[in-house]
Each structure stands twice: as structure tokens, then as C-alpha cells.
mmCIF file of C-alpha atoms in Angstrom:
data_model
loop_
_atom_site.group_PDB
_atom_site.id
_atom_site.type_symbol
_atom_site.label_atom_id
_atom_site.label_comp_id
_atom_site.label_asym_id
_atom_site.label_seq_id
_atom_site.Cartn_x
_atom_site.Cartn_y
_atom_site.Cartn_z
ATOM 1 C CA VAL A 1 71.940 -115.840 -63.113
ATOM 2 C CA ARG A 2 73.867 -118.225 -65.333
ATOM 3 C CA GLY A 3 73.187 -115.961 -68.332
ATOM 4 C CA ARG A 4 74.502 -113.005 -66.432
ATOM 5 C CA LEU A 5 77.591 -114.832 -65.399
ATOM 6 C CA LEU A 6 78.242 -115.888 -68.994
ATOM 7 C CA ILE A 7 77.984 -112.254 -70.066
ATOM 8 C CA LEU A 8 80.443 -111.131 -67.444
ATOM 9 C CA PHE A 9 82.817 -113.955 -68.388
ATOM 10 C CA CYS A 10 82.642 -112.705 -72.079
ATOM 11 C CA PHE A 11 83.542 -109.210 -70.920
ATOM 12 C CA GLY A 12 86.469 -110.654 -68.915
ATOM 13 C CA ALA A 13 87.593 -112.829 -71.758
ATOM 14 C CA LEU A 14 87.587 -109.854 -74.142
ATOM 15 C CA GLY A 15 89.632 -107.967 -71.575
ATOM 16 C CA VAL A 16 92.227 -110.791 -71.525
ATOM 17 C CA LEU A 17 92.331 -110.866 -75.388
ATOM 18 C CA THR A 18 92.780 -107.045 -75.467
ATOM 19 C CA GLY A 19 95.757 -107.317 -73.228
ATOM 20 C CA TYR A 20 97.071 -110.535 -74.705
ATOM 21 C CA SER A 21 99.105 -109.144 -77.536
ATOM 22 C CA SER A 22 100.674 -106.352 -75.439
ATOM 23 C CA LEU A 23 101.122 -108.244 -72.111
ATOM 24 C CA GLU A 24 101.786 -111.689 -73.349
ATOM 25 C CA ASN A 25 104.292 -112.768 -70.848
ATOM 26 C CA SER A 26 102.600 -111.583 -67.692
ATOM 27 C CA GLN A 27 99.911 -113.959 -66.430
ATOM 28 C CA GLY A 28 99.229 -111.777 -63.381
ATOM 29 C CA LEU A 29 98.471 -108.782 -65.556
ATOM 30 C CA LEU A 30 96.217 -110.831 -67.799
ATOM 31 C CA VAL A 31 94.268 -111.838 -64.696
ATOM 32 C CA LEU A 32 93.925 -108.138 -63.883
ATOM 33 C CA CYS A 33 92.679 -107.585 -67.519
ATOM 34 C CA PHE A 34 90.036 -110.347 -66.833
ATOM 35 C CA VAL A 35 88.879 -108.619 -63.598
ATOM 36 C CA THR A 36 88.851 -105.280 -65.309
ATOM 37 C CA GLY A 37 86.776 -106.674 -68.202
ATOM 38 C CA CYS A 38 84.288 -108.193 -65.781
ATOM 39 C CA LEU A 39 84.035 -104.997 -63.670
ATOM 40 C CA PHE A 40 83.391 -103.019 -66.860
ATOM 41 C CA GLY A 41 80.728 -105.521 -67.767
ATOM 42 C CA VAL A 42 79.002 -104.979 -64.311
ATOM 43 C CA GLY A 43 79.194 -101.171 -64.717
ATOM 44 C CA CYS A 44 77.935 -101.405 -68.289
ATOM 45 C CA LEU A 45 74.873 -103.495 -67.512
ATOM 46 C CA LEU A 46 74.079 -101.347 -64.453
ATOM 47 C CA LEU A 47 74.455 -98.004 -66.277
ATOM 48 C CA THR A 48 72.589 -99.210 -69.399
ATOM 49 C CA SER A 49 69.673 -100.331 -67.304
ATOM 50 C CA LEU A 50 69.117 -96.825 -65.851
ATOM 51 C CA PRO A 51 67.921 -95.112 -69.132
ATOM 52 C CA LEU A 52 65.969 -98.243 -70.113
ATOM 53 C CA HIS A 53 64.073 -98.117 -66.771
ATOM 54 C CA LEU A 54 63.316 -94.456 -67.592
ATOM 55 C CA PHE A 55 62.178 -94.971 -71.265
ATOM 56 C CA PHE A 56 60.554 -98.425 -70.919
ATOM 57 C CA ARG A 57 58.299 -98.056 -67.924
ATOM 58 C CA GLY A 58 55.634 -100.139 -69.743
ATOM 59 C CA VAL A 59 57.919 -103.174 -69.751
ATOM 60 C CA VAL A 60 58.366 -102.961 -66.001
ATOM 61 C CA SER A 61 54.623 -102.408 -65.300
ATOM 62 C CA LYS A 62 53.564 -105.326 -67.489
ATOM 63 C CA ASN A 63 56.380 -107.852 -66.859
ATOM 64 C CA GLY A 64 57.568 -106.934 -63.261
ATOM 65 C CA ALA A 65 60.752 -105.224 -61.872
ATOM 66 C CA GLY A 66 63.168 -107.806 -63.331
ATOM 67 C CA ALA A 67 61.945 -107.498 -66.830
ATOM 68 C CA ILE A 68 64.575 -104.851 -67.997
ATOM 69 C CA GLY A 69 67.356 -107.032 -66.554
ATOM 70 C CA ASP A 70 65.982 -110.004 -68.523
ATOM 71 C CA CYS A 71 65.948 -107.974 -71.725
ATOM 72 C CA LEU A 72 69.476 -106.873 -71.047
ATOM 73 C CA ASN A 73 70.463 -110.495 -70.489
ATOM 74 C CA THR A 74 68.828 -111.511 -73.809
ATOM 75 C CA GLY A 75 70.641 -108.661 -75.605
ATOM 76 C CA PHE A 76 74.088 -109.043 -74.090
ATOM 77 C CA LEU A 77 74.125 -112.790 -74.513
ATOM 78 C CA ALA A 78 74.897 -111.870 -78.219
ATOM 79 C CA LEU A 79 78.388 -111.040 -76.950
ATOM 80 C CA VAL A 80 79.126 -114.848 -76.726
ATOM 81 C CA PRO A 81 79.617 -115.445 -80.526
ATOM 82 C CA PHE A 82 81.666 -112.205 -80.858
ATOM 83 C CA THR A 83 83.890 -113.359 -77.969
ATOM 84 C CA LEU A 84 84.497 -116.858 -79.519
ATOM 85 C CA LEU A 85 85.275 -115.318 -82.863
ATOM 86 C CA ALA A 86 87.661 -112.849 -81.224
ATOM 87 C CA PHE A 87 89.429 -115.818 -79.623
ATOM 88 C CA LEU A 88 89.702 -117.515 -82.927
ATOM 89 C CA ALA A 89 91.042 -114.326 -84.628
ATOM 90 C CA GLU A 90 93.529 -113.510 -81.839
ATOM 91 C CA LEU A 91 94.828 -117.071 -81.107
ATOM 92 C CA LEU A 92 94.604 -118.823 -84.421
ATOM 93 C CA LEU A 93 95.055 -116.079 -86.933
ATOM 94 C CA ASN A 94 97.170 -113.747 -84.734
ATOM 95 C CA TRP A 95 94.954 -110.788 -85.646
ATOM 96 C CA ASN A 96 95.008 -107.960 -83.183
ATOM 97 C CA ALA A 97 91.398 -107.129 -83.694
ATOM 98 C CA THR A 98 89.814 -107.783 -80.311
ATOM 99 C CA SER A 99 88.728 -104.138 -79.846
ATOM 100 C CA ALA A 100 86.927 -104.248 -83.186
ATOM 101 C CA PHE A 101 85.160 -107.439 -82.202
ATOM 102 C CA ALA A 102 84.146 -105.979 -78.778
ATOM 103 C CA SER A 103 82.958 -102.763 -80.250
ATOM 104 C CA ALA A 104 80.849 -104.402 -82.983
ATOM 105 C CA GLY A 105 79.587 -106.919 -80.474
ATOM 106 C CA LEU A 106 78.532 -104.242 -78.008
ATOM 107 C CA MET A 107 76.669 -102.371 -80.746
ATOM 108 C CA PHE A 108 74.974 -105.523 -81.884
ATOM 109 C CA CYS A 109 73.915 -106.201 -78.256
ATOM 110 C CA GLY A 110 72.215 -102.847 -78.158
ATOM 111 C CA GLY A 111 70.129 -103.772 -81.210
ATOM 112 C CA VAL A 112 69.180 -107.192 -79.705
ATOM 113 C CA THR A 113 68.253 -105.528 -76.433
ATOM 114 C CA ALA A 114 65.941 -103.052 -78.306
ATOM 115 C CA GLY A 115 64.336 -106.086 -79.998
ATOM 116 C CA ALA A 116 63.774 -107.877 -76.729
ATOM 117 C CA LEU A 117 62.271 -104.721 -75.165
ATOM 118 C CA ALA A 118 59.891 -104.169 -78.058
ATOM 119 C CA LYS A 119 58.794 -107.847 -77.631
ATOM 120 C CA ALA A 120 58.275 -107.451 -73.893
ATOM 121 C CA ASP A 121 55.835 -104.529 -74.433
ATOM 122 C CA PRO A 122 54.261 -105.170 -77.834
ATOM 123 C CA GLY A 123 51.261 -102.928 -77.221
ATOM 124 C CA HIS A 124 53.266 -99.720 -76.816
ATOM 125 C CA PRO A 125 54.012 -97.919 -80.064
ATOM 126 C CA GLN A 126 57.789 -98.056 -80.599
ATOM 127 C CA GLY A 127 58.866 -94.571 -81.283
ATOM 128 C CA MET A 128 62.227 -93.815 -83.038
ATOM 129 C CA LEU A 129 63.665 -92.300 -79.885
ATOM 130 C CA ARG A 130 62.726 -95.235 -77.609
ATOM 131 C CA ALA A 131 64.071 -97.751 -80.211
ATOM 132 C CA LEU A 132 67.319 -95.847 -80.276
ATOM 133 C CA VAL A 133 67.908 -95.677 -76.499
ATOM 134 C CA PRO A 134 69.452 -99.173 -76.083
ATOM 135 C CA THR A 135 71.539 -98.762 -79.298
ATOM 136 C CA LEU A 136 72.834 -95.353 -78.187
ATOM 137 C CA ALA A 137 73.590 -96.745 -74.669
ATOM 138 C CA ALA A 138 75.503 -99.604 -76.357
ATOM 139 C CA ALA A 139 77.410 -97.197 -78.586
ATOM 140 C CA LEU A 140 78.448 -95.222 -75.504
ATOM 141 C CA ALA A 141 79.525 -98.430 -73.795
ATOM 142 C CA SER A 142 81.479 -99.427 -76.906
ATOM 143 C CA PHE A 143 83.343 -96.093 -76.922
ATOM 144 C CA CYS A 144 84.103 -96.306 -73.109
ATOM 145 C CA TRP A 145 85.423 -99.779 -73.618
ATOM 146 C CA LEU A 146 87.848 -98.572 -76.334
ATOM 147 C CA ALA A 147 88.821 -95.531 -74.260
ATOM 148 C CA MET A 148 89.310 -97.499 -71.161
ATOM 149 C CA TRP A 149 91.730 -99.998 -72.723
ATOM 150 C CA ALA A 150 93.562 -97.215 -74.567
ATOM 151 C CA VAL A 151 94.562 -95.840 -71.168
ATOM 152 C CA PHE A 152 94.774 -99.092 -69.171
ATOM 153 C CA ILE A 153 97.088 -101.170 -71.500
ATOM 154 C CA PRO A 154 99.959 -98.623 -71.511
ATOM 155 C CA LEU A 155 99.685 -98.296 -67.737
ATOM 156 C CA LEU A 156 99.903 -102.128 -67.338
ATOM 157 C CA GLY A 157 102.758 -102.100 -69.862
ATOM 158 C CA ARG A 158 104.632 -99.649 -67.627
ATOM 159 C CA VAL A 159 103.913 -101.876 -64.568
ATOM 160 C CA ALA A 160 105.226 -104.905 -66.435
ATOM 161 C CA GLY A 161 108.400 -103.106 -67.525
ATOM 162 C CA ALA A 162 109.176 -101.696 -64.063
ATOM 163 C CA VAL B 1 59.601 -101.853 -98.474
ATOM 164 C CA THR B 2 57.914 -104.523 -100.434
ATOM 165 C CA TYR B 3 57.479 -104.676 -104.151
ATOM 166 C CA PRO B 4 53.927 -106.097 -104.729
ATOM 167 C CA GLU B 5 53.050 -104.506 -107.974
ATOM 168 C CA GLN B 6 56.503 -104.279 -109.550
ATOM 169 C CA ASP B 7 58.333 -107.216 -111.188
ATOM 170 C CA SER B 8 61.726 -105.505 -111.057
ATOM 171 C CA PRO B 9 62.377 -102.951 -108.164
ATOM 172 C CA SER B 10 64.386 -99.917 -108.998
ATOM 173 C CA PHE B 11 68.051 -99.671 -108.381
ATOM 174 C CA ARG B 12 67.391 -97.110 -105.644
ATOM 175 C CA GLN B 13 65.067 -99.427 -103.787
ATOM 176 C CA LEU B 14 67.494 -102.338 -104.016
ATOM 177 C CA LEU B 15 70.317 -100.128 -102.667
ATOM 178 C CA LYS B 16 68.062 -98.906 -99.887
ATOM 179 C CA SER B 17 67.015 -102.408 -98.879
ATOM 180 C CA GLY B 18 70.692 -103.586 -99.029
ATOM 181 C CA LEU B 19 71.854 -100.856 -96.771
ATOM 182 C CA ALA B 20 68.916 -101.506 -94.396
ATOM 183 C CA VAL B 21 70.460 -104.925 -93.611
ATOM 184 C CA ALA B 22 73.643 -103.192 -92.454
ATOM 185 C CA VAL B 23 71.773 -100.640 -90.325
ATOM 186 C CA ASN B 24 68.825 -102.623 -88.903
ATOM 187 C CA PRO B 25 69.326 -106.326 -89.853
ATOM 188 C CA GLY B 26 66.339 -107.536 -87.727
ATOM 189 C CA GLY B 27 63.746 -105.346 -89.327
ATOM 190 C CA ALA B 28 65.163 -105.615 -92.857
ATOM 191 C CA LEU B 29 65.372 -109.428 -92.945
ATOM 192 C CA LYS B 30 61.797 -109.673 -91.685
ATOM 193 C CA THR B 31 60.224 -107.279 -94.141
ATOM 194 C CA GLN B 32 62.399 -106.556 -97.163
ATOM 195 C CA LEU B 33 64.054 -109.847 -98.107
ATOM 196 C CA GLN B 34 61.247 -111.897 -99.664
ATOM 197 C CA SER B 35 61.306 -110.114 -103.002
ATOM 198 C CA TYR B 36 64.939 -109.113 -103.167
ATOM 199 C CA PRO B 37 66.576 -110.663 -106.192
ATOM 200 C CA ALA B 38 69.256 -113.283 -105.276
ATOM 201 C CA SER B 39 71.572 -112.070 -108.063
ATOM 202 C CA TRP B 40 71.696 -108.577 -106.533
ATOM 203 C CA ALA B 41 72.192 -110.000 -103.036
ATOM 204 C CA MET B 42 75.153 -112.170 -104.286
ATOM 205 C CA ALA B 43 76.483 -109.076 -106.136
ATOM 206 C CA VAL B 44 76.754 -107.350 -102.775
ATOM 207 C CA SER B 45 78.906 -110.079 -101.120
ATOM 208 C CA GLY B 46 80.789 -110.708 -104.409
ATOM 209 C CA SER B 47 81.707 -106.996 -104.719
ATOM 210 C CA ALA B 48 82.640 -106.720 -101.027
ATOM 211 C CA PHE B 49 85.170 -109.550 -101.201
ATOM 212 C CA LEU B 50 86.361 -108.449 -104.722
ATOM 213 C CA LEU B 51 87.268 -105.094 -103.326
ATOM 214 C CA ILE B 52 88.877 -106.532 -100.030
ATOM 215 C CA PHE B 53 90.881 -109.136 -101.974
ATOM 216 C CA LEU B 54 91.876 -106.483 -104.573
ATOM 217 C CA GLN B 55 93.296 -104.431 -101.723
ATOM 218 C CA SER B 56 95.351 -107.439 -100.624
ATOM 219 C CA GLY B 57 96.781 -107.734 -104.185
ATOM 220 C CA LEU B 58 97.409 -103.905 -104.134
ATOM 221 C CA ASP B 59 99.222 -104.158 -100.832
ATOM 222 C CA LEU B 60 101.408 -106.951 -102.227
ATOM 223 C CA HIS B 61 102.028 -104.950 -105.355
ATOM 224 C CA ARG B 62 103.100 -101.885 -103.488
ATOM 225 C CA THR B 63 105.700 -103.951 -101.520
ATOM 226 C CA GLY B 64 107.010 -105.590 -104.798
ATOM 227 C CA GLN B 65 105.600 -109.032 -103.905
ATOM 228 C CA ALA B 66 103.096 -109.154 -106.762
ATOM 229 C CA GLU B 67 102.661 -107.864 -110.298
ATOM 230 C CA ALA B 68 99.772 -105.643 -111.301
ATOM 231 C CA VAL B 69 98.028 -108.550 -113.137
ATOM 232 C CA GLN B 70 98.359 -110.695 -109.904
ATOM 233 C CA ALA B 71 96.721 -107.892 -107.944
ATOM 234 C CA LEU B 72 93.737 -108.022 -110.311
ATOM 235 C CA GLY B 73 93.832 -111.875 -110.021
ATOM 236 C CA TRP B 74 93.420 -111.474 -106.247
ATOM 237 C CA GLY B 75 90.208 -109.479 -106.961
ATOM 238 C CA LEU B 76 88.900 -112.301 -109.016
ATOM 239 C CA VAL B 77 89.586 -114.831 -106.271
ATOM 240 C CA GLY B 78 87.667 -112.456 -103.905
ATOM 241 C CA LEU B 79 84.698 -112.441 -106.373
ATOM 242 C CA GLY B 80 84.607 -116.215 -106.237
ATOM 243 C CA PHE B 81 84.968 -116.206 -102.408
ATOM 244 C CA GLY B 82 82.115 -113.648 -102.059
ATOM 245 C CA THR B 83 79.756 -115.580 -104.364
ATOM 246 C CA VAL B 84 80.561 -119.333 -104.280
ATOM 247 C CA GLY B 85 82.019 -119.090 -100.735
ATOM 248 C CA VAL B 86 79.085 -117.216 -99.268
ATOM 249 C CA GLY B 87 76.607 -119.335 -101.166
ATOM 250 C CA LEU B 88 78.276 -122.392 -99.574
ATOM 251 C CA LEU B 89 78.152 -120.712 -96.179
ATOM 252 C CA ALA B 90 74.381 -119.959 -96.555
ATOM 253 C CA THR B 91 73.855 -123.638 -97.506
ATOM 254 C CA ILE B 92 75.616 -124.897 -94.428
ATOM 255 C CA ALA B 93 73.633 -122.448 -92.216
ATOM 256 C CA TRP B 94 70.350 -123.530 -93.930
ATOM 257 C CA LEU B 95 71.184 -127.241 -93.355
ATOM 258 C CA LEU B 96 72.210 -126.593 -89.640
ATOM 259 C CA ALA B 97 69.064 -124.620 -89.037
ATOM 260 C CA HIS B 98 66.744 -127.191 -90.582
ATOM 261 C CA PRO B 99 66.031 -129.164 -87.397
ATOM 262 C CA PHE B 100 65.021 -125.959 -85.611
ATOM 263 C CA GLY B 101 62.782 -124.273 -88.176
ATOM 264 C CA ARG B 102 61.721 -124.973 -91.786
ATOM 265 C CA ASN B 103 59.953 -121.776 -92.642
ATOM 266 C CA LYS B 104 62.699 -120.251 -94.602
ATOM 267 C CA PRO B 105 63.658 -121.599 -98.054
ATOM 268 C CA TRP B 106 67.239 -122.063 -99.176
ATOM 269 C CA GLY B 107 66.952 -118.892 -101.447
ATOM 270 C CA TRP B 108 66.073 -116.757 -98.454
ATOM 271 C CA ALA B 109 69.142 -117.984 -96.581
ATOM 272 C CA LEU B 110 71.233 -117.225 -99.685
ATOM 273 C CA ARG B 111 69.822 -113.697 -99.892
ATOM 274 C CA ALA B 112 70.208 -113.014 -96.174
ATOM 275 C CA PHE B 113 73.785 -114.284 -95.978
ATOM 276 C CA SER B 114 74.899 -112.399 -99.011
ATOM 277 C CA LEU B 115 73.269 -109.108 -97.894
ATOM 278 C CA ALA B 116 74.940 -109.588 -94.518
ATOM 279 C CA TYR B 117 78.037 -108.456 -96.197
ATOM 280 C CA SER B 118 76.665 -105.018 -97.170
ATOM 281 C CA PRO B 119 78.706 -103.492 -94.245
ATOM 282 C CA ALA B 120 81.803 -105.224 -95.715
ATOM 283 C CA LEU B 121 80.983 -103.671 -99.064
ATOM 284 C CA ILE B 122 80.951 -100.177 -97.492
ATOM 285 C CA TYR B 123 84.299 -100.822 -95.826
ATOM 286 C CA GLY B 124 85.633 -102.348 -99.006
ATOM 287 C CA ILE B 125 84.788 -99.100 -100.968
ATOM 288 C CA LEU B 126 86.290 -96.919 -98.256
ATOM 289 C CA GLY B 127 89.369 -99.122 -97.976
ATOM 290 C CA LEU B 128 89.986 -99.115 -101.689
ATOM 291 C CA ALA B 129 89.687 -95.320 -101.765
ATOM 292 C CA ALA B 130 92.236 -95.057 -98.876
ATOM 293 C CA ASN B 131 94.486 -97.532 -100.632
ATOM 294 C CA LEU B 132 94.522 -95.778 -103.980
ATOM 295 C CA VAL B 133 94.357 -92.169 -102.793
ATOM 296 C CA LEU B 134 96.443 -92.228 -99.633
ATOM 297 C CA GLY B 135 98.587 -95.203 -100.478
ATOM 298 C CA TRP B 136 97.809 -97.090 -97.265
ATOM 299 C CA ASN B 137 97.931 -100.816 -96.826
ATOM 300 C CA THR B 138 94.253 -101.289 -96.132
ATOM 301 C CA ALA B 139 93.341 -104.938 -96.818
ATOM 302 C CA VAL B 140 93.577 -106.195 -93.231
ATOM 303 C CA ALA B 141 92.291 -103.153 -91.383
ATOM 304 C CA PHE B 142 89.303 -102.438 -93.544
ATOM 305 C CA GLY B 143 88.748 -106.112 -94.461
ATOM 306 C CA VAL B 144 88.579 -107.296 -90.814
ATOM 307 C CA THR B 145 86.385 -104.431 -89.872
ATOM 308 C CA GLY B 146 83.989 -105.152 -92.689
ATOM 309 C CA PHE B 147 83.993 -108.867 -91.849
ATOM 310 C CA ILE B 148 83.259 -108.113 -88.106
ATOM 311 C CA TRP B 149 80.258 -105.894 -88.955
ATOM 312 C CA ALA B 150 78.805 -108.764 -91.013
ATOM 313 C CA ILE B 151 78.585 -111.082 -88.013
ATOM 314 C CA GLY B 152 75.564 -109.192 -86.538
ATOM 315 C CA PRO B 153 73.396 -109.617 -89.692
ATOM 316 C CA MET B 154 74.483 -113.258 -90.042
ATOM 317 C CA LEU B 155 73.370 -113.991 -86.417
ATOM 318 C CA THR B 156 70.082 -112.184 -87.101
ATOM 319 C CA ALA B 157 69.557 -114.342 -90.247
ATOM 320 C CA ALA B 158 70.273 -117.500 -88.281
ATOM 321 C CA GLN B 159 67.790 -116.441 -85.573
ATOM 322 C CA GLU B 160 65.089 -115.939 -88.265
ATOM 323 C CA MET B 161 65.986 -119.396 -89.805
ATOM 324 C CA THR B 162 65.745 -121.148 -86.429
ATOM 325 C CA GLU B 163 62.504 -119.415 -85.513
ATOM 326 C CA ASP B 164 64.095 -117.393 -82.642
ATOM 327 C CA HIS B 165 65.925 -120.346 -81.115
ATOM 328 C CA THR B 166 68.743 -118.204 -79.571
ATOM 329 C CA GLY B 167 71.236 -120.967 -78.710
ATOM 330 C CA ALA B 168 70.977 -122.633 -82.052
ATOM 331 C CA SER B 169 71.261 -119.368 -83.938
ATOM 332 C CA TYR B 170 74.414 -118.304 -82.007
ATOM 333 C CA LEU B 171 75.846 -121.706 -82.655
ATOM 334 C CA ILE B 172 75.121 -121.523 -86.319
ATOM 335 C CA GLY B 173 76.356 -117.836 -86.531
ATOM 336 C CA THR B 174 79.557 -118.727 -84.761
ATOM 337 C CA THR B 175 80.133 -121.705 -86.920
ATOM 338 C CA CYS B 176 79.590 -119.821 -90.169
ATOM 339 C CA GLY B 177 81.669 -116.833 -88.869
ATOM 340 C CA SER B 178 84.478 -119.155 -87.921
ATOM 341 C CA LEU B 179 84.420 -120.771 -91.364
ATOM 342 C CA MET B 180 84.508 -117.474 -93.074
ATOM 343 C CA LEU B 181 87.175 -116.043 -90.728
ATOM 344 C CA VAL B 182 89.525 -119.070 -91.125
ATOM 345 C CA GLY B 183 88.885 -119.434 -94.879
ATOM 346 C CA TRP B 184 89.651 -115.805 -95.489
ATOM 347 C CA GLY B 185 92.535 -115.717 -93.052
ATOM 348 C CA VAL B 186 94.223 -118.627 -94.639
ATOM 349 C CA MET B 187 93.759 -117.112 -98.155
ATOM 350 C CA VAL B 188 95.092 -113.643 -97.377
ATOM 351 C CA SER B 189 98.004 -114.808 -95.116
#
């Protein structure tokens, strides 16, 4: 549970950093960015777990119903270093690069999740398609993250300006 | 790809192994790094930073803040940053990983950390092309992106060095990433 909370906190923190340069003066809107990031994280983990349950049935049958969730936890904890480095880049160096950190971080999480799933079911031959499923899901999540903030930040900007 | 019967692998094999670190760092670091020449690995990170720093120089030259010779000087600074700097980074990571696992020699860490910058080399080449052909200021946009895509392979290398100790590897990866980020940020700003 602590791992899952840390992952959601990372999503929230990346949300705050995404909004930080555009909505610097509005603490209320930054809280909204945090909540939106966390909610995206919940949706991302839930939606990513669906195809994994479908393609990695052996993992569930060997390790129990919570095994896919554990592999997702292992994979998405890799978001922590990317979040810390995004903080450093945004606050210390004033680089507006949080989207790039989040995007690369999510893609890397997909790769780590694939590795964790392969470890959980070592007997099953790891076909190319199966190995690509977590990576493709993470790529889709990365695209959705970018698209969501591209729409959401201008909306919040209008609210702040009104 | 291993090179058991060949003393010197072909350029094509070296290129393929180098790119494999960018695409699949976990698999590539486990299977392809043992026989990869350290000089080639350092050439990857050296070239990556040479191209990124050269773009910084070209950006400054375009805005009249630097002469053409100074722009080339920036490239040389980048070469030093990508070879000596990355070598130092690999040494720091190797020392920090030492209490958690001692199965990887220093040379392995050097090759792994140098090859981690193969995505940065790709972005460096693309950025230089955009800089020269389209006249864009590319140093920050392409440099930052290349740097960010090097974090994943660095974390994977740290994980291998700490024998899958996740917490330690993320701590080492974050420390090394921060040092590189701040070092580079201070130099280009």
C-alpha cells in the first residue's frame, strides 16, 4: 500500500510541476493539479492492469490475484527518480521540462513492469508481443498524460484569469 | 550478441549493441556489455555531449554572443564533459554501489554509464541537423530530451551493480542524474 501511495504521490507531484510554470501564483489551482495527477495515476494503473491480466494469466495462476498489481507497483516505483529529477530541473534550473520527464519516466516504468512480469513467471516463454504489452500500455499512458495537460493547463489558465 | 571468437567486433556489431542500450537497457546491459570496448563506449557519451555543447555554441553564435571559434570551443568542452565527466560519474556510482554488490568491475560501470548516453547521441545528431538545416536554437530542447532518456539506462545499470537492490539503485541513479543535470545546467546557463 505504501508503494502504491508513493506512486500516486509521484503522479500528483508531476501534475503540480506541470502546472507550476503556467499557474505559479495560484496555490488552489496547483492543488487541483496535484489531485488531477493523482487521479490520472489511479486510472493509469487500473487501465494498464487490464491488458496485463489478459496477456499474463500465468503470472496470476502462479502467484495469486495480486501478482499483476505487485508487478505494476515494482514497475511504476521507477517514477520516483524521474519525479525527483523533474523537481530539481524545474525548481533549481528553471527548466520547463516536466512533461519530458513524465513521458520518459512512464515509458521506463513500462519496461521495468515487463521485467517484473517476466521474473514472476520465468517458466513461460516470453514472446515479443507479450513483452511489448506493458511498454505499449505505458507509451499510451505517456501520450494521454501529455494530451491531458495540453488541454487542462489552458483551461486552468482561463479560470485563473477570470 | 557476444563476441567469443573475435578479438575486435565489427563496427556494425558495436553500433547495434550501443543502440540496444537505448532501446532495451535491461537486456543489453546483461548480455552485451562484457566484451564492449570501453573506448567505444566513452566515444558514445563523448560524441553525445560534443554535439549537444556544440549546439549551445551555435545558438550563442547565432545571437551574436560568441564567435565561430568559441562555438567550436564549446564542442570541445562537451567532449571533456562526456568523457571525463561521465567517467567520474561512473566511478561515483561504482563506489556507492560497492556496499550492495561487488560483482561488477569498475570497467563495467564505465561502459554501462557511457553507453547510457546513446539516446543522447541520437538526439544530439537530430538536434545538430535541425540547428544547421532549419536554423533552430536546439541546445536546450534536444539536449534536455537526450539527457532525460539517459536516466532509464543509468537506473538499469545501477540496478545491475547493486544486484537488484531497487532502493539503492534508485538512490544511486537519482544522485548521478542530479550531478549530471546540475553540472550540465550550470555549464550551459
